[in-house]
Short mmCIF file of C-alpha atoms and ligand atoms in Angstrom, two decimals:
data_model
loop_
_atom_site.label_atom_id
_atom_site.label_comp_id
_atom_site.label_asym_id
_atom_site.label_seq_id
_atom_site.Cartn_x
_atom_site.Cartn_y
_atom_site.Cartn_z
CA MET A 12 -23.23 100.57 -20.45
CA ARG A 13 -19.92 100.68 -22.31
CA ILE A 14 -17.33 98.84 -20.28
CA THR A 15 -13.56 98.46 -20.51
CA VAL A 16 -11.94 95.56 -18.69
CA ILE A 17 -8.18 95.80 -18.31
CA GLY A 18 -6.46 92.43 -17.85
CA THR A 19 -8.14 89.41 -19.38
CA GLY A 20 -7.15 86.67 -16.96
CA TYR A 21 -9.67 84.59 -15.01
CA VAL A 22 -11.31 87.61 -13.40
CA GLY A 23 -11.14 90.06 -16.29
CA LEU A 24 -12.32 87.74 -19.03
CA VAL A 25 -15.13 86.26 -16.95
CA THR A 26 -16.21 89.77 -15.91
CA GLY A 27 -16.12 91.01 -19.51
CA ALA A 28 -17.91 87.97 -20.93
CA CYS A 29 -20.64 88.08 -18.29
CA PHE A 30 -21.24 91.82 -18.71
CA ALA A 31 -21.53 91.23 -22.48
CA LYS A 32 -24.03 88.44 -21.83
CA LEU A 33 -26.01 90.89 -19.68
CA GLY A 34 -26.26 93.21 -22.68
CA HIS A 35 -23.40 95.66 -22.12
CA THR A 36 -20.78 96.59 -24.71
CA VAL A 37 -17.42 95.33 -23.51
CA THR A 38 -13.85 95.90 -24.64
CA CYS A 39 -11.25 93.68 -23.02
CA VAL A 40 -7.72 95.06 -22.96
CA ASP A 41 -4.61 92.95 -22.52
CA ILE A 42 -0.92 93.47 -23.23
CA ASP A 43 -0.73 89.85 -24.30
CA GLU A 44 -1.49 89.96 -28.06
CA GLU A 45 -2.01 86.21 -28.20
CA LYS A 46 -4.84 86.47 -25.64
CA VAL A 47 -6.35 89.37 -27.59
CA ARG A 48 -6.31 87.38 -30.83
CA LYS A 49 -7.86 84.32 -29.20
CA ILE A 50 -10.65 86.29 -27.55
CA ASN A 51 -11.49 87.97 -30.86
CA ASP A 52 -11.65 84.49 -32.42
CA GLY A 53 -14.08 83.43 -29.70
CA ILE A 54 -11.53 81.12 -28.07
CA PRO A 55 -10.97 81.70 -24.33
CA PRO A 56 -7.24 81.68 -23.46
CA ILE A 57 -8.20 79.97 -20.17
CA TYR A 58 -10.38 76.96 -19.50
CA GLU A 59 -13.61 77.91 -17.76
CA GLU A 60 -16.82 76.03 -18.37
CA GLY A 61 -19.36 77.99 -20.42
CA LEU A 62 -16.94 80.80 -21.31
CA GLU A 63 -16.46 79.85 -24.95
CA GLU A 64 -20.22 79.67 -25.50
CA ILE A 65 -20.69 83.15 -24.00
CA LEU A 66 -17.86 84.63 -26.11
CA LYS A 67 -19.28 83.11 -29.29
CA ALA A 68 -22.93 83.99 -28.55
CA ASN A 69 -22.09 87.62 -27.70
CA LYS A 70 -19.34 88.36 -30.20
CA ASN A 71 -21.13 91.49 -31.39
CA ARG A 72 -20.91 92.92 -27.85
CA ILE A 73 -17.41 91.87 -26.76
CA LYS A 74 -14.08 92.50 -28.40
CA ALA A 75 -10.48 92.52 -27.28
CA THR A 76 -7.63 94.89 -28.00
CA ALA A 77 -4.14 95.76 -26.84
CA ASP A 78 -4.96 99.44 -27.25
CA HIS A 79 -5.95 100.95 -23.89
CA ARG A 80 -6.75 104.32 -25.40
CA SER A 81 -9.39 103.29 -27.90
CA ALA A 82 -11.08 101.11 -25.29
CA ILE A 83 -11.17 103.64 -22.46
CA MET A 84 -12.07 106.63 -24.66
CA SER A 85 -15.19 104.87 -25.91
CA SER A 86 -16.40 103.55 -22.54
CA ASP A 87 -18.08 104.79 -19.35
CA VAL A 88 -16.51 102.44 -16.82
CA THR A 89 -13.06 100.82 -16.62
CA PHE A 90 -12.54 97.72 -14.51
CA ILE A 91 -8.95 97.05 -13.49
CA CYS A 92 -8.50 93.27 -13.33
CA VAL A 93 -4.73 92.88 -13.69
CA GLY A 94 -2.76 90.47 -11.53
CA THR A 95 -1.41 91.29 -8.08
CA PRO A 96 1.19 88.54 -7.66
CA SER A 97 3.08 87.74 -4.47
CA ARG A 98 6.50 89.15 -3.78
CA LYS A 99 9.10 86.97 -2.00
CA ASP A 100 7.99 88.26 1.41
CA GLY A 101 4.33 87.47 0.64
CA SER A 102 3.27 91.08 0.12
CA ILE A 103 1.52 91.85 -3.15
CA ASP A 104 3.35 93.30 -6.10
CA LEU A 105 1.51 96.40 -7.32
CA THR A 106 3.57 96.82 -10.51
CA PHE A 107 0.69 95.89 -12.84
CA ILE A 108 -1.79 97.99 -10.87
CA LYS A 109 0.54 100.98 -11.00
CA GLU A 110 1.12 100.65 -14.75
CA THR A 111 -2.58 100.25 -15.44
CA VAL A 112 -3.65 103.16 -13.26
CA ILE A 113 -1.06 105.46 -14.86
CA GLN A 114 -2.09 104.31 -18.37
CA THR A 115 -5.76 104.84 -17.55
CA ALA A 116 -5.20 108.21 -15.87
CA THR A 117 -3.12 109.51 -18.79
CA ILE A 118 -5.96 108.64 -21.17
CA LEU A 119 -8.57 110.15 -18.84
CA LYS A 120 -6.64 113.42 -18.97
CA GLU A 121 -7.92 113.83 -22.53
CA MET A 122 -11.50 112.87 -21.69
CA ASN A 123 -13.94 115.69 -21.17
CA ARG A 124 -16.60 113.67 -19.40
CA TRP A 125 -16.94 111.76 -16.15
CA HIS A 126 -15.58 108.20 -16.13
CA LEU A 127 -15.59 105.55 -13.43
CA VAL A 128 -12.46 103.55 -12.57
CA VAL A 129 -13.10 100.35 -10.63
CA VAL A 130 -10.39 98.32 -8.94
CA LYS A 131 -11.47 94.66 -9.13
CA SER A 132 -8.03 93.13 -8.54
CA THR A 133 -7.41 91.94 -4.99
CA VAL A 134 -5.36 94.58 -3.17
CA VAL A 135 -4.56 94.91 0.55
CA PRO A 136 -6.63 97.35 2.61
CA GLY A 137 -5.63 100.94 2.02
CA THR A 138 -4.28 100.38 -1.52
CA THR A 139 -7.10 102.03 -3.47
CA GLN A 140 -7.31 104.99 -1.09
CA ASN A 141 -3.59 105.57 -0.53
CA PHE A 142 -1.98 104.29 -3.74
CA VAL A 143 -4.49 104.21 -6.62
CA LEU A 144 -6.31 107.45 -5.81
CA PRO A 145 -3.21 109.71 -5.66
CA LEU A 146 -1.79 108.11 -8.85
CA LEU A 147 -5.09 108.61 -10.65
CA GLU A 148 -5.30 112.27 -9.63
CA GLN A 149 -1.65 112.98 -10.38
CA HIS A 150 -1.66 111.47 -13.89
CA SER A 151 -5.15 112.55 -14.98
CA GLY A 152 -4.98 116.04 -13.51
CA LYS A 153 -8.54 115.42 -12.32
CA HIS A 154 -10.15 115.32 -8.94
CA VAL A 155 -11.40 111.93 -7.79
CA GLY A 156 -14.97 112.19 -6.55
CA THR A 157 -16.00 114.98 -8.89
CA ASP A 158 -14.25 114.65 -12.29
CA VAL A 159 -13.43 110.95 -12.05
CA GLY A 160 -15.17 108.21 -10.09
CA LEU A 161 -13.21 105.58 -8.16
CA ALA A 162 -14.54 102.40 -6.63
CA MET A 163 -13.25 99.13 -5.21
CA ASN A 164 -15.36 96.16 -6.18
CA PRO A 165 -13.80 92.87 -5.05
CA GLU A 166 -14.46 89.71 -7.03
CA PHE A 167 -15.47 86.51 -5.23
CA LEU A 168 -15.73 84.09 -8.15
CA LYS A 169 -14.28 80.61 -7.84
CA GLU A 170 -12.30 79.20 -10.75
CA GLY A 171 -14.02 76.20 -12.30
CA VAL A 172 -17.45 77.68 -11.61
CA ALA A 173 -16.53 81.28 -12.35
CA ILE A 174 -19.42 81.98 -14.75
CA PRO A 175 -22.25 80.78 -12.48
CA ASP A 176 -20.52 82.48 -9.54
CA PHE A 177 -20.34 85.79 -11.39
CA LEU A 178 -23.93 85.59 -12.61
CA ASN A 179 -25.27 84.32 -9.30
CA PRO A 180 -23.29 86.09 -6.59
CA ASP A 181 -23.96 85.79 -2.84
CA ARG A 182 -23.27 89.50 -2.50
CA ILE A 183 -21.84 92.49 -4.32
CA VAL A 184 -19.47 94.70 -2.37
CA ILE A 185 -19.01 98.28 -3.54
CA GLY A 186 -16.31 100.33 -1.87
CA SER A 187 -16.70 103.91 -2.90
CA THR A 188 -16.18 107.46 -1.76
CA ASP A 189 -18.82 109.22 -3.82
CA SER A 190 -22.47 108.66 -4.58
CA LYS A 191 -22.13 108.85 -8.39
CA SER A 192 -19.65 105.95 -8.43
CA THR A 193 -21.87 103.93 -6.11
CA ALA A 194 -24.97 104.66 -8.20
CA THR A 195 -23.18 103.69 -11.44
CA LEU A 196 -22.08 100.32 -10.05
CA LYS A 197 -25.52 99.72 -8.51
CA GLU A 198 -27.04 100.32 -11.93
CA LEU A 199 -24.61 97.86 -13.50
CA TYR A 200 -25.42 95.18 -10.93
CA LYS A 201 -29.14 95.85 -10.69
CA VAL A 202 -30.01 92.59 -12.48
CA PHE A 203 -28.66 90.62 -9.54
CA THR A 204 -31.04 89.88 -6.69
CA CYS A 205 -28.31 89.43 -4.04
CA PRO A 206 -27.57 92.00 -1.30
CA ILE A 207 -25.37 94.93 -2.34
CA LEU A 208 -23.15 96.17 0.46
CA VAL A 209 -21.72 99.68 0.14
CA THR A 210 -18.62 100.47 2.20
CA ASN A 211 -15.60 102.71 2.02
CA LEU A 212 -12.69 101.69 -0.22
CA SER A 213 -10.58 99.99 2.46
CA ALA A 214 -13.45 98.02 4.03
CA ALA A 215 -14.26 96.56 0.59
CA GLU A 216 -10.65 95.45 0.27
CA MET A 217 -10.70 93.97 3.77
CA ILE A 218 -13.94 92.05 3.11
CA LYS A 219 -12.16 90.22 0.30
CA TYR A 220 -9.12 89.34 2.43
CA ALA A 221 -11.16 88.42 5.49
CA SER A 222 -13.41 86.15 3.37
CA ASN A 223 -10.54 84.32 1.72
CA THR A 224 -8.40 83.91 4.84
CA PHE A 225 -11.47 82.68 6.73
CA LEU A 226 -12.16 80.03 4.06
CA ALA A 227 -8.49 79.03 3.98
CA THR A 228 -8.58 78.71 7.76
CA LYS A 229 -11.74 76.60 7.58
CA ILE A 230 -9.96 74.20 5.20
CA SER A 231 -6.86 73.99 7.39
CA PHE A 232 -9.03 73.50 10.46
CA ILE A 233 -10.85 70.50 8.97
CA ASN A 234 -7.54 69.10 7.72
CA GLU A 235 -6.21 69.27 11.27
CA ILE A 236 -9.36 67.52 12.51
CA GLY A 237 -8.96 64.97 9.67
CA ASN A 238 -5.37 64.26 10.70
CA LEU A 239 -6.59 63.56 14.24
CA CYS A 240 -9.53 61.45 13.00
CA LYS A 241 -7.21 59.18 11.03
CA HIS A 242 -5.54 57.98 14.25
CA LEU A 243 -8.80 56.63 15.65
CA GLY A 244 -10.37 55.49 12.38
CA ILE A 245 -13.03 58.18 12.71
CA ASP A 246 -14.58 59.15 9.38
CA THR A 247 -13.66 62.82 9.06
CA TYR A 248 -16.32 63.33 6.34
CA GLN A 249 -18.98 62.09 8.74
CA VAL A 250 -17.63 64.54 11.32
CA ALA A 251 -17.84 67.29 8.69
CA ASP A 252 -21.45 66.30 7.92
CA GLY A 253 -22.29 66.46 11.61
CA MET A 254 -20.62 69.84 12.01
CA GLY A 255 -22.07 71.16 8.77
CA LEU A 256 -25.64 70.61 9.87
CA ASP A 257 -25.10 73.39 12.37
CA ARG A 258 -26.24 76.49 10.48
CA ARG A 259 -23.63 78.59 12.25
CA ILE A 260 -20.92 76.39 10.72
CA GLY A 261 -22.20 75.13 7.32
CA ARG A 262 -20.89 72.11 5.40
CA ALA A 263 -18.94 74.01 2.69
CA PHE A 264 -15.12 73.90 2.82
CA LEU A 265 -15.11 71.02 5.32
CA ASP A 266 -13.76 68.32 2.97
CA SER A 267 -10.43 67.35 4.44
CA GLY A 268 -7.61 66.52 2.04
CA ILE A 269 -4.22 67.83 0.98
CA GLY A 270 -5.11 71.50 1.35
CA TYR A 271 -5.92 74.59 -0.65
CA GLY A 272 -4.04 75.95 -3.65
CA GLY A 273 -4.86 78.21 -6.56
CA SER A 274 -4.16 81.80 -7.33
CA CYS A 275 -6.13 83.26 -4.43
CA PHE A 276 -6.07 81.57 -1.03
CA PRO A 277 -2.28 81.08 -0.71
CA LYS A 278 -1.57 84.52 -2.15
CA ASP A 279 -4.19 86.29 -0.04
CA VAL A 280 -3.13 84.50 3.16
CA ASN A 281 0.49 85.48 2.49
CA ALA A 282 -0.47 89.06 1.70
CA LEU A 283 -2.56 89.45 4.85
CA LEU A 284 0.29 88.05 6.95
CA ALA A 285 2.82 90.37 5.30
CA TRP A 286 0.48 93.33 5.78
CA ALA A 287 -0.09 92.41 9.45
CA LYS A 288 3.66 92.20 9.97
CA LYS A 289 4.19 95.57 8.34
CA ASN A 290 1.58 97.00 10.70
CA LYS A 291 3.29 95.25 13.66
CA GLU A 292 0.25 93.09 14.38
CA ASN A 293 0.13 89.35 14.99
CA ALA A 294 -2.13 87.20 12.84
CA ARG A 295 -1.63 83.88 14.64
CA ILE A 296 -4.72 82.07 13.36
CA THR A 297 -3.91 82.87 9.74
CA GLU A 298 -0.26 81.89 10.34
CA SER A 299 -1.33 78.50 11.65
CA ALA A 300 -3.71 77.98 8.73
CA ARG A 301 -0.75 78.48 6.40
CA ALA A 302 1.51 76.13 8.36
CA VAL A 303 -1.11 73.33 8.25
CA ASN A 304 -1.57 73.88 4.53
CA ASN A 305 2.16 73.72 3.81
CA ASP A 306 2.48 70.38 5.57
CA GLN A 307 -0.68 68.69 4.34
CA PRO A 308 0.52 67.57 0.84
CA LEU A 309 3.74 66.23 2.39
CA ARG A 310 1.62 63.93 4.59
CA LEU A 311 0.65 62.15 1.38
CA LEU A 312 4.33 61.48 0.75
CA ARG A 313 4.84 60.21 4.30
CA LEU A 314 1.95 57.78 3.79
CA LEU A 315 3.40 56.66 0.46
CA LYS A 316 6.73 55.91 2.16
CA LYS A 317 4.95 53.75 4.68
CA HIS A 318 4.08 51.42 1.79
CA ILE A 319 7.15 52.01 -0.41
CA PRO A 320 9.99 53.05 1.92
CA LYS A 321 12.59 53.32 -0.86
CA LEU A 322 11.18 55.54 -3.59
CA ARG A 323 14.37 55.81 -5.64
CA GLY A 324 13.91 54.12 -9.00
CA LYS A 325 10.17 53.59 -8.51
CA THR A 326 7.52 55.01 -10.81
CA ILE A 327 4.88 57.02 -9.00
CA GLY A 328 1.72 58.11 -10.79
CA ILE A 329 -0.05 61.37 -10.09
CA LEU A 330 -3.69 61.83 -11.01
CA GLY A 331 -4.49 65.52 -11.15
CA LEU A 332 -2.19 68.52 -11.51
CA ALA A 333 -4.66 71.45 -11.50
CA PHE A 334 -5.21 73.04 -8.11
CA LYS A 335 -8.80 71.83 -8.26
CA PRO A 336 -11.07 70.12 -10.81
CA ASN A 337 -12.57 71.92 -13.82
CA THR A 338 -9.72 74.36 -14.27
CA ASP A 339 -6.37 74.35 -16.04
CA ASP A 340 -4.87 76.59 -13.35
CA ILE A 341 -1.86 75.08 -11.58
CA ARG A 342 -0.92 78.10 -9.49
CA GLU A 343 0.00 76.84 -5.98
CA SER A 344 -1.47 73.45 -6.88
CA ARG A 345 -0.84 70.89 -4.12
CA ALA A 346 0.60 68.67 -6.85
CA ILE A 347 3.64 71.00 -6.99
CA PRO A 348 5.13 70.27 -3.51
CA ILE A 349 4.33 66.58 -4.08
CA VAL A 350 6.21 66.53 -7.40
CA GLN A 351 9.13 68.46 -5.89
CA ALA A 352 9.43 65.97 -3.02
CA LEU A 353 9.15 62.95 -5.33
CA LEU A 354 11.84 64.31 -7.65
CA LYS A 355 14.13 64.80 -4.65
CA GLU A 356 13.57 61.13 -3.78
CA GLY A 357 14.72 60.10 -7.27
CA THR A 358 11.39 58.72 -8.49
CA THR A 359 10.12 58.62 -12.03
CA ILE A 360 6.79 60.45 -12.23
CA LYS A 361 3.93 59.63 -14.57
CA ALA A 362 1.25 62.28 -14.51
CA TYR A 363 -2.12 62.97 -16.03
CA ASP A 364 -4.57 65.86 -15.85
CA PRO A 365 -7.43 66.52 -18.28
CA GLN A 366 -6.64 70.26 -18.59
CA ALA A 367 -3.51 71.28 -16.72
CA MET A 368 -0.73 69.28 -18.42
CA PRO A 369 0.42 72.02 -20.85
CA ALA A 370 0.94 74.47 -17.95
CA PHE A 371 2.57 71.86 -15.72
CA LYS A 372 4.90 70.74 -18.52
CA LYS A 373 6.34 74.24 -18.64
CA LEU A 374 7.34 73.95 -14.96
CA TYR A 375 8.32 70.28 -14.92
CA PRO A 376 9.29 69.07 -18.41
CA GLN A 377 11.05 66.03 -16.88
CA LEU A 378 7.79 64.22 -15.96
CA THR A 379 6.18 61.63 -18.20
CA TYR A 380 2.84 63.08 -19.25
CA CYS A 381 0.28 60.40 -20.11
CA SER A 382 -2.38 60.80 -22.75
CA THR A 383 -4.98 58.97 -20.65
CA ALA A 384 -5.61 58.54 -16.95
CA GLU A 385 -5.42 54.73 -17.39
CA GLU A 386 -1.76 54.99 -18.39
CA VAL A 387 -0.94 56.36 -14.92
CA LEU A 388 -2.33 53.22 -13.31
CA SER A 389 0.67 51.12 -14.41
CA SER A 390 2.86 52.95 -11.84
CA ASP A 391 4.16 51.35 -8.63
CA ALA A 392 1.77 53.56 -6.65
CA ILE A 393 -0.76 56.23 -7.54
CA LEU A 394 -1.31 59.50 -5.75
CA ILE A 395 -4.61 61.33 -6.19
CA ALA A 396 -4.03 65.07 -6.07
CA THR A 397 -7.11 66.53 -7.82
CA LEU A 398 -10.67 65.21 -7.78
CA TRP A 399 -11.52 65.20 -11.50
CA GLU A 400 -14.76 63.42 -12.41
CA GLU A 401 -13.04 61.15 -14.94
CA PHE A 402 -10.89 59.59 -12.20
CA THR A 403 -14.06 58.01 -10.80
CA MET A 404 -14.30 55.81 -13.93
CA LEU A 405 -10.93 54.08 -13.45
CA ASP A 406 -10.45 50.53 -12.23
CA TYR A 407 -8.15 50.72 -9.22
CA ARG A 408 -8.28 47.01 -8.35
CA GLY A 409 -4.84 45.53 -7.70
CA LYS A 410 -3.22 48.97 -7.35
CA THR A 411 -1.63 50.92 -4.50
CA VAL A 412 -3.41 54.24 -4.10
CA ILE A 413 -2.65 57.05 -1.67
CA ASP A 414 -5.56 59.43 -1.88
CA GLY A 415 -5.37 63.12 -1.12
CA ARG A 416 -8.93 63.93 -2.20
CA ARG A 417 -11.25 61.14 -1.04
CA LEU A 418 -12.08 59.37 -4.28
CA GLU A 419 -14.60 56.72 -3.22
CA GLN A 420 -13.92 54.44 -6.24
CA ALA A 421 -10.21 54.25 -5.37
CA LYS A 422 -11.09 52.40 -2.18
CA ASN A 423 -11.25 49.26 -4.38
CA ALA A 424 -7.47 49.40 -4.69
CA GLN A 425 -5.45 46.53 -3.27
CA THR A 426 -3.70 48.97 -0.94
CA TYR A 427 -5.61 52.14 -0.23
CA GLU A 428 -4.90 54.92 2.19
CA GLY A 429 -6.37 58.38 2.45
CA VAL A 430 -4.55 61.40 3.83
CA CYS A 431 -7.09 62.04 6.60
CA TRP A 432 -9.06 58.77 6.49
N1 NAD B 289 -8.33 83.96 -10.29
C1 NAD B 289 -9.29 84.05 -9.39
O1 NAD B 289 -10.02 83.10 -9.10
C2 NAD B 289 -9.54 85.37 -8.69
C3 NAD B 289 -10.70 85.53 -7.94
C4 NAD B 289 -10.94 86.74 -7.31
C5 NAD B 289 -9.99 87.75 -7.40
N2 NAD B 289 -8.83 87.54 -8.10
C6 NAD B 289 -7.88 88.66 -8.19
O2 NAD B 289 -8.08 89.30 -9.45
C7 NAD B 289 -6.83 89.78 -9.98
C8 NAD B 289 -6.59 89.16 -11.34
O3 NAD B 289 -6.47 87.76 -11.18
P1 NAD B 289 -6.43 86.76 -12.41
O4 NAD B 289 -6.32 85.40 -11.84
O5 NAD B 289 -7.51 87.08 -13.34
O6 NAD B 289 -5.00 87.21 -13.06
P2 NAD B 289 -4.27 86.70 -14.37
O7 NAD B 289 -2.83 86.75 -14.08
O8 NAD B 289 -4.91 85.43 -14.85
O9 NAD B 289 -4.62 87.83 -15.47
C9 NAD B 289 -4.11 89.12 -15.42
C10 NAD B 289 -4.05 89.66 -16.86
O10 NAD B 289 -3.67 91.03 -16.83
C11 NAD B 289 -2.88 91.30 -17.99
N3 NAD B 289 -2.15 92.56 -17.81
C12 NAD B 289 -1.11 92.84 -17.00
N4 NAD B 289 -0.77 94.13 -17.11
C13 NAD B 289 -1.61 94.70 -18.00
C14 NAD B 289 -1.78 96.01 -18.53
N5 NAD B 289 -1.00 97.02 -18.16
N6 NAD B 289 -2.76 96.21 -19.42
C15 NAD B 289 -3.57 95.20 -19.82
N7 NAD B 289 -3.47 93.96 -19.36
C16 NAD B 289 -2.51 93.69 -18.46
C17 NAD B 289 -2.03 90.06 -18.11
O11 NAD B 289 -1.48 89.91 -19.40
C18 NAD B 289 -3.03 88.95 -17.76
O12 NAD B 289 -3.69 88.48 -18.91
C19 NAD B 289 -5.78 89.44 -8.93
O13 NAD B 289 -5.63 90.52 -8.07
C20 NAD B 289 -6.41 88.27 -8.18
O14 NAD B 289 -5.91 88.18 -6.87
C21 NAD B 289 -8.60 86.39 -8.76
#
């Protein structure tokens, strides 16, 4: 199939690269010329394991452009993968979706054949039906369902393992109103052996939000249990193992620590809460999950103060700035509230991350960025905020370590304390 992917961030570029690997012809469209240039040079603008190899190996089937028209006019399906960032009140900002849908619809006006538009960005329930569909019809002059296809196909990939996740999904969800759109997407995904669930547009959107808020809640739940365990010296990871053996529960997402971050969970939790509020419904469980998550990184600071009550003038090291290992993404990283609190205390911060320092530097140029993880170890105390593999190789003997991620090797430190253990 000939595919256009609009927006070449984590979702769009991974989607485009994987479809190219599967043998489709893909054109990635982005307004960011720098990203376009890099992709055409075979260099991914984001760090995601295996992505560069796929781009290089399939360069005859994937190209990037800033020209929406040429891409859409020569394709059969357009995936919309632009960002849906949070507004101040937590609701999602549909500016990029609106722009993209209008751009796409205006081009489709000139097309004299059927074309499928797929919303892959995460949008609150009702958005595709009540916002995208009318815009598409108004600006294309075509009828959705007959002249143009419209589907909602949420993406469940996890950053850091986005490629294997995309190529090996647990399920594909297709929200659609017409059989031709459903059949086209089923054809595209037929190489996958996982279940394909077909729903209406809004249910597909809700499946994405319900999945992410459930996982966020699971993390906050185990963090709450971990906080309780710490009082009695109970090993929260052993508790998680015991719980996880129950097939109804499962072991995944039961590693207690300093909470979830990233571009999805915090944003999706906030959006669901804002949407519930707008609909005059309570969402108490989700609200509590957010409250636990906001406090969890600050617990690390409280533990640090137990050992160093006066932080002013001290040098505190931070290992890990990305929101999780194997990504350079710092969006809503738990390192951010930690850094903010330390700066307020008047500490000097030495930080290291294998991938995320360039992005973090833009936000906090005043930190000292180390060229190796070892350099961080000379600080008065070390906080572990992200569980990168290379941090397991360090010698923590003689150091003070406050661990937010359960790094076994750090237990050799002279003073060691974990956030929930
Ligand atoms: N990042 C994830 O792990 C993940 C997972 C599942 C779903 N999602 C959802 O997918 C969507 C995209 O997320 P992301 O992290 O890939 O976003 P991102 O911010 O990394 O990338 C979005 C891209 O869209 C481009 N863009 C904006 N307007 C454009 C336009 N009019 N034409 C062409 N390009 C345009 C931007 O330049 C940017 O490169 C969001 O709704 C997000 O919630 C993200």
